[in-house]
């Protein structure tokens, strides 16, 4: 690494990753609604310039047909291409669940390894834009519950670039969750940022007393809680999972073994969420070493609401993280 | 849209080839049902007895490089495409020498070397994936075509609509083959579909559509010829509705209560296999001795495949950790 960095948003980082991957490998192709420059290069400009640079054959705008988009990506992936399909918003993946769940994720296994489906699904989501219950959900638990698809959730510009590159290189289907509250935040991205290994967490801040485990937009929320925790004399270790499935058990368990306390934070509804999997793993593996029960923070058992005060209450806030950490400190 | 003129009738050689493929399908179907009855195979089985002309007439015009995507009632499509029978039999028996190591089974056979890319157990799902395979051919600059087989019932699921529209907009080299056997599971065609011909739906997607007698080798050959030629020359997809009848109901063991005895008898009387056999003899395309010889060879191939499949070992439980991802999952 040269050490040189450039400041850019997540949107720009993703655009760079796609351009870099397409320039390096002619088999990388993009498809999705409104992604070509004729249609504006994506609803927030993530694919802007790519169809002009690489041609309309490799950057294909599609009809509003999510099953057809994912089906086309699967067939192309099985035929030697590396398609990156954009499903505009994560709730729209539900329209294509048969293709994602029954086919993309399972074809390698069900064919005894003959079919390979090296495709990427990029999808945007998150509460905070007042788009309510059909445009904001974090559905990572649905995908993480499905054997055969990797679930990736970047939290900052550099990771958007590195994890997008890693997903494109990966031999298996990956879904990348692009969170609306982090995507436009400028961050320093190393000039030579390459792929970031999937399944490996990042320790954002080291600490001694408690481990906060999170990913995606909630990394930002947890970071905002760190100053208050430090003021209260609590040394918190913050882990950004980066990949939700397969998740970095070793890094999480090593950290909690050290701190003895854990708080898992995610935006998705708490019930039956990723936090339950992580919390129960910690309890199964480290029961005798824990100084407090593992806490989970997540959305309430409700749809993401429209009204601003309700939406704010739906989202885990930095003050919630502080309170949860204080509660496990006893 | 071009409409081809001078579509050739199948030559005597091609007619004989269509018959060979039909007989291989039918003998194999007969053997599977026989072995299920003995209890040596335990599998859900969706026989296509009576529908043999459709994949045979299409496959007689496909190259080894052409691809197919089919459905749970799809063994006829792969056998007609000359998939080897040993890995097929080992797979339907759930054995390690199966084409999918026993992890897919009879509803999900895959054999890319024969062009059998996907067999799906989900109604309608052959079509969106066929589009992707066809898109890849287009990106490759190849003239290979992809056939998506599905039933009349699948033409009422959303994937049909999305797939036909996308294929037409992108001018993909796909042939959508709707095998209309008159019943969607147990529901009679007219109780589930308001339009009298599935092929009329092609108009709504801006692609050519045709309804043919799927039991007539000449008509089926001609419809496939036109669609394959169109796809190979870059002019896009075609919807073929092949009307036929499944003699043995939806699933093996089906009691057929939803159809009348009369219509079943009428369909059996139109069995396309003996009809084509009689024609080959009548038109002196083959002699009785030649046809007996052909049948014996096919039966020997099936017997060998059956013995091989049933003698193959069951997969190790370690297979649960393999092929989930490219990299084996840790124990």
XYZ file of C-alpha atoms in Angstrom, chain A residues 22-268:
247
model
C -14.795 -4.230 -15.690
C -11.491 -2.904 -16.995
C -9.616 -5.886 -15.547
C -12.028 -8.615 -16.643
C -14.123 -8.500 -19.823
C -16.440 -11.105 -18.289
C -17.748 -8.606 -15.723
C -21.135 -7.324 -16.920
C -23.758 -5.179 -15.207
C -27.530 -5.279 -15.386
C -30.343 -3.565 -13.554
C -33.044 -0.941 -13.753
C -31.886 2.462 -15.038
C -28.173 1.638 -14.742
C -27.026 2.741 -18.211
C -26.166 6.368 -18.908
C -29.164 6.701 -21.222
C -31.253 6.246 -18.059
C -29.000 8.394 -15.882
C -26.445 5.832 -14.691
C -28.416 4.537 -11.710
C -30.845 6.239 -9.350
C -28.031 7.708 -7.262
C -25.364 7.550 -9.944
C -23.601 4.404 -8.826
C -23.099 3.177 -12.385
C -22.720 6.600 -13.995
C -20.318 6.639 -16.931
C -19.900 2.885 -17.113
C -22.120 2.197 -20.128
C -20.428 5.051 -21.982
C -17.012 3.636 -21.150
C -17.701 -0.101 -21.508
C -20.633 -0.163 -23.933
C -24.321 -0.944 -23.656
C -23.724 -4.675 -24.124
C -21.830 -4.879 -20.846
C -23.963 -2.384 -18.917
C -27.567 -3.253 -19.611
C -30.561 -1.369 -18.343
C -33.472 -3.722 -17.832
C -37.223 -3.564 -17.613
C -38.671 -3.436 -14.068
C -38.502 -7.209 -13.794
C -36.539 -8.394 -10.784
C -37.037 -12.121 -11.471
C -35.854 -11.637 -15.028
C -32.856 -9.600 -13.837
C -31.682 -12.230 -11.359
C -32.498 -15.087 -13.764
C -30.410 -13.445 -16.480
C -27.566 -12.948 -14.015
C -27.707 -16.600 -12.953
C -27.695 -17.908 -16.527
C -24.830 -15.617 -17.522
C -22.866 -16.572 -14.399
C -23.316 -20.271 -15.194
C -21.993 -19.522 -18.676
C -18.696 -17.979 -17.607
C -19.641 -14.347 -16.973
C -19.407 -12.384 -13.725
C -22.656 -10.440 -13.662
C -23.294 -7.698 -11.155
C -27.043 -7.240 -10.882
C -28.454 -4.142 -9.259
C -31.742 -4.570 -7.451
C -32.554 -0.931 -6.851
C -33.839 -1.390 -3.295
C -33.547 -4.345 -0.957
C -37.311 -4.753 -0.565
C -37.481 -5.416 -4.307
C -35.341 -8.543 -3.848
C -38.503 -10.118 -2.447
C -39.954 -10.118 -5.973
C -36.976 -12.219 -7.084
C -36.704 -14.502 -4.049
C -37.330 -17.692 -6.034
C -34.427 -16.868 -8.325
C -32.125 -15.851 -5.464
C -33.116 -18.446 -2.886
C -34.027 -21.537 -4.930
C -31.586 -21.021 -7.767
C -28.625 -18.641 -7.324
C -27.857 -19.902 -3.830
C -28.560 -23.584 -4.416
C -27.499 -24.481 -7.938
C -23.899 -25.257 -7.034
C -24.982 -27.665 -4.289
C -27.924 -29.191 -6.123
C -25.810 -29.826 -9.215
C -23.084 -31.499 -7.166
C -20.680 -28.673 -7.975
C -21.218 -28.638 -11.733
C -22.975 -25.273 -11.811
C -21.093 -22.212 -10.648
C -22.938 -18.980 -10.064
C -20.338 -16.239 -9.493
C -22.754 -13.327 -9.448
C -23.197 -10.252 -7.307
C -26.418 -8.569 -6.263
C -25.993 -4.941 -5.200
C -28.929 -3.466 -3.348
C -29.616 -0.237 -1.479
C -31.649 0.076 1.718
C -31.969 1.639 5.153
C -34.315 3.727 7.257
C -33.801 7.476 7.409
C -35.149 8.648 4.077
C -38.810 8.462 5.124
C -39.494 5.889 2.436
C -41.369 3.646 4.903
C -41.953 -0.090 5.055
C -41.474 -1.166 1.445
C -38.313 0.769 0.628
C -36.158 0.601 3.771
C -35.822 -2.903 5.205
C -32.584 -4.602 6.179
C -33.354 -8.183 5.141
C -29.881 -9.675 5.663
C -31.209 -12.390 7.998
C -33.349 -13.795 5.179
C -30.280 -14.271 3.001
C -27.966 -15.342 5.807
C -30.446 -18.137 6.561
C -29.963 -19.470 3.031
C -26.981 -21.760 2.495
C -25.013 -20.817 -0.609
C -25.109 -17.012 -0.759
C -22.685 -14.640 0.952
C -24.080 -11.543 2.619
C -21.832 -8.500 2.688
C -22.565 -5.230 4.474
C -19.988 -2.431 4.104
C -20.019 0.580 6.393
C -17.661 3.118 4.821
C -16.284 4.287 1.505
C -13.066 2.245 1.519
C -14.986 -0.896 2.419
C -17.563 -0.237 -0.273
C -14.755 -0.363 -2.780
C -12.821 -3.260 -1.297
C -15.796 -5.481 -0.527
C -17.418 -4.829 -3.912
C -14.182 -5.899 -5.610
C -14.028 -9.008 -3.406
C -17.613 -9.990 -4.207
C -16.993 -9.681 -7.944
C -13.912 -11.915 -7.629
C -15.688 -14.459 -5.444
C -16.707 -17.761 -7.081
C -20.074 -17.786 -5.280
C -23.158 -15.572 -5.303
C -22.888 -12.546 -3.035
C -25.390 -9.907 -2.019
C -23.992 -6.507 -1.002
C -26.179 -4.316 1.154
C -25.594 -0.639 0.432
C -26.870 1.393 3.359
C -28.401 4.778 2.603
C -26.961 6.581 5.649
C -23.370 5.554 4.899
C -23.320 5.685 1.116
C -22.967 9.441 0.819
C -20.531 9.953 3.688
C -17.106 10.900 2.319
C -14.264 8.730 3.548
C -10.594 8.231 2.856
C -10.069 5.452 0.330
C -6.541 4.203 -0.309
C -5.513 4.911 -3.888
C -4.532 1.281 -4.284
C -7.549 -0.132 -2.405
C -7.895 -3.743 -3.489
C -10.350 -6.456 -2.539
C -11.035 -6.864 1.189
C -11.316 -10.553 2.160
C -14.893 -11.728 2.736
C -15.743 -13.263 6.099
C -13.188 -11.152 7.950
C -14.201 -8.521 10.471
C -12.438 -5.212 11.142
C -11.685 -3.950 14.619
C -12.679 -0.294 14.405
C -11.517 0.508 17.928
C -9.761 -1.683 20.433
C -11.031 -1.815 24.007
C -10.958 -3.855 27.209
C -14.385 -3.771 28.861
C -17.027 -4.626 26.293
C -17.302 -5.687 22.652
C -19.793 -3.954 20.386
C -20.470 -6.069 17.301
C -22.181 -4.441 14.368
C -22.129 -3.867 10.582
C -23.476 -1.639 7.818
C -25.092 1.662 8.855
C -24.970 0.817 12.553
C -21.157 1.040 12.575
C -21.591 4.791 12.199
C -24.181 4.819 15.011
C -21.919 2.813 17.304
C -18.957 5.063 16.490
C -21.051 8.032 17.536
C -21.508 6.375 20.932
C -17.795 5.814 21.555
C -17.015 9.283 22.908
C -19.780 9.101 25.530
C -18.617 5.645 26.549
C -15.023 6.850 26.903
C -16.224 9.767 29.019
C -18.025 7.284 31.237
C -14.731 5.441 31.635
C -15.784 2.445 29.536
C -13.214 0.998 27.160
C -15.277 -0.408 24.291
C -13.993 -2.578 21.477
C -15.947 -1.983 18.270
C -16.115 -4.693 15.626
C -17.424 -4.105 12.113
C -18.325 -7.557 10.775
C -18.117 -6.378 7.140
C -19.519 -9.780 6.089
C -22.715 -10.994 7.772
C -22.535 -14.484 6.292
C -20.202 -16.225 6.672
C -19.417 -14.088 9.734
C -16.060 -13.872 11.469
C -16.685 -16.057 14.539
C -13.009 -16.176 15.442
C -12.635 -12.402 15.631
C -15.840 -11.971 17.647
C -15.092 -14.795 20.075
C -11.497 -13.637 20.574
C -12.700 -10.156 21.398
C -15.469 -11.250 23.787
C -13.091 -13.715 25.433
C -10.958 -10.668 26.224
C -13.742 -8.275 27.301
C -16.277 -10.723 28.771
C -19.181 -8.562 27.595
C -20.945 -8.188 24.258
C -23.604 -5.983 22.700
C -24.768 -6.796 19.166
C -26.294 -3.934 17.204
C -28.152 -3.978 13.904
C -30.740 -1.945 12.085
C -32.886 -4.925 11.115
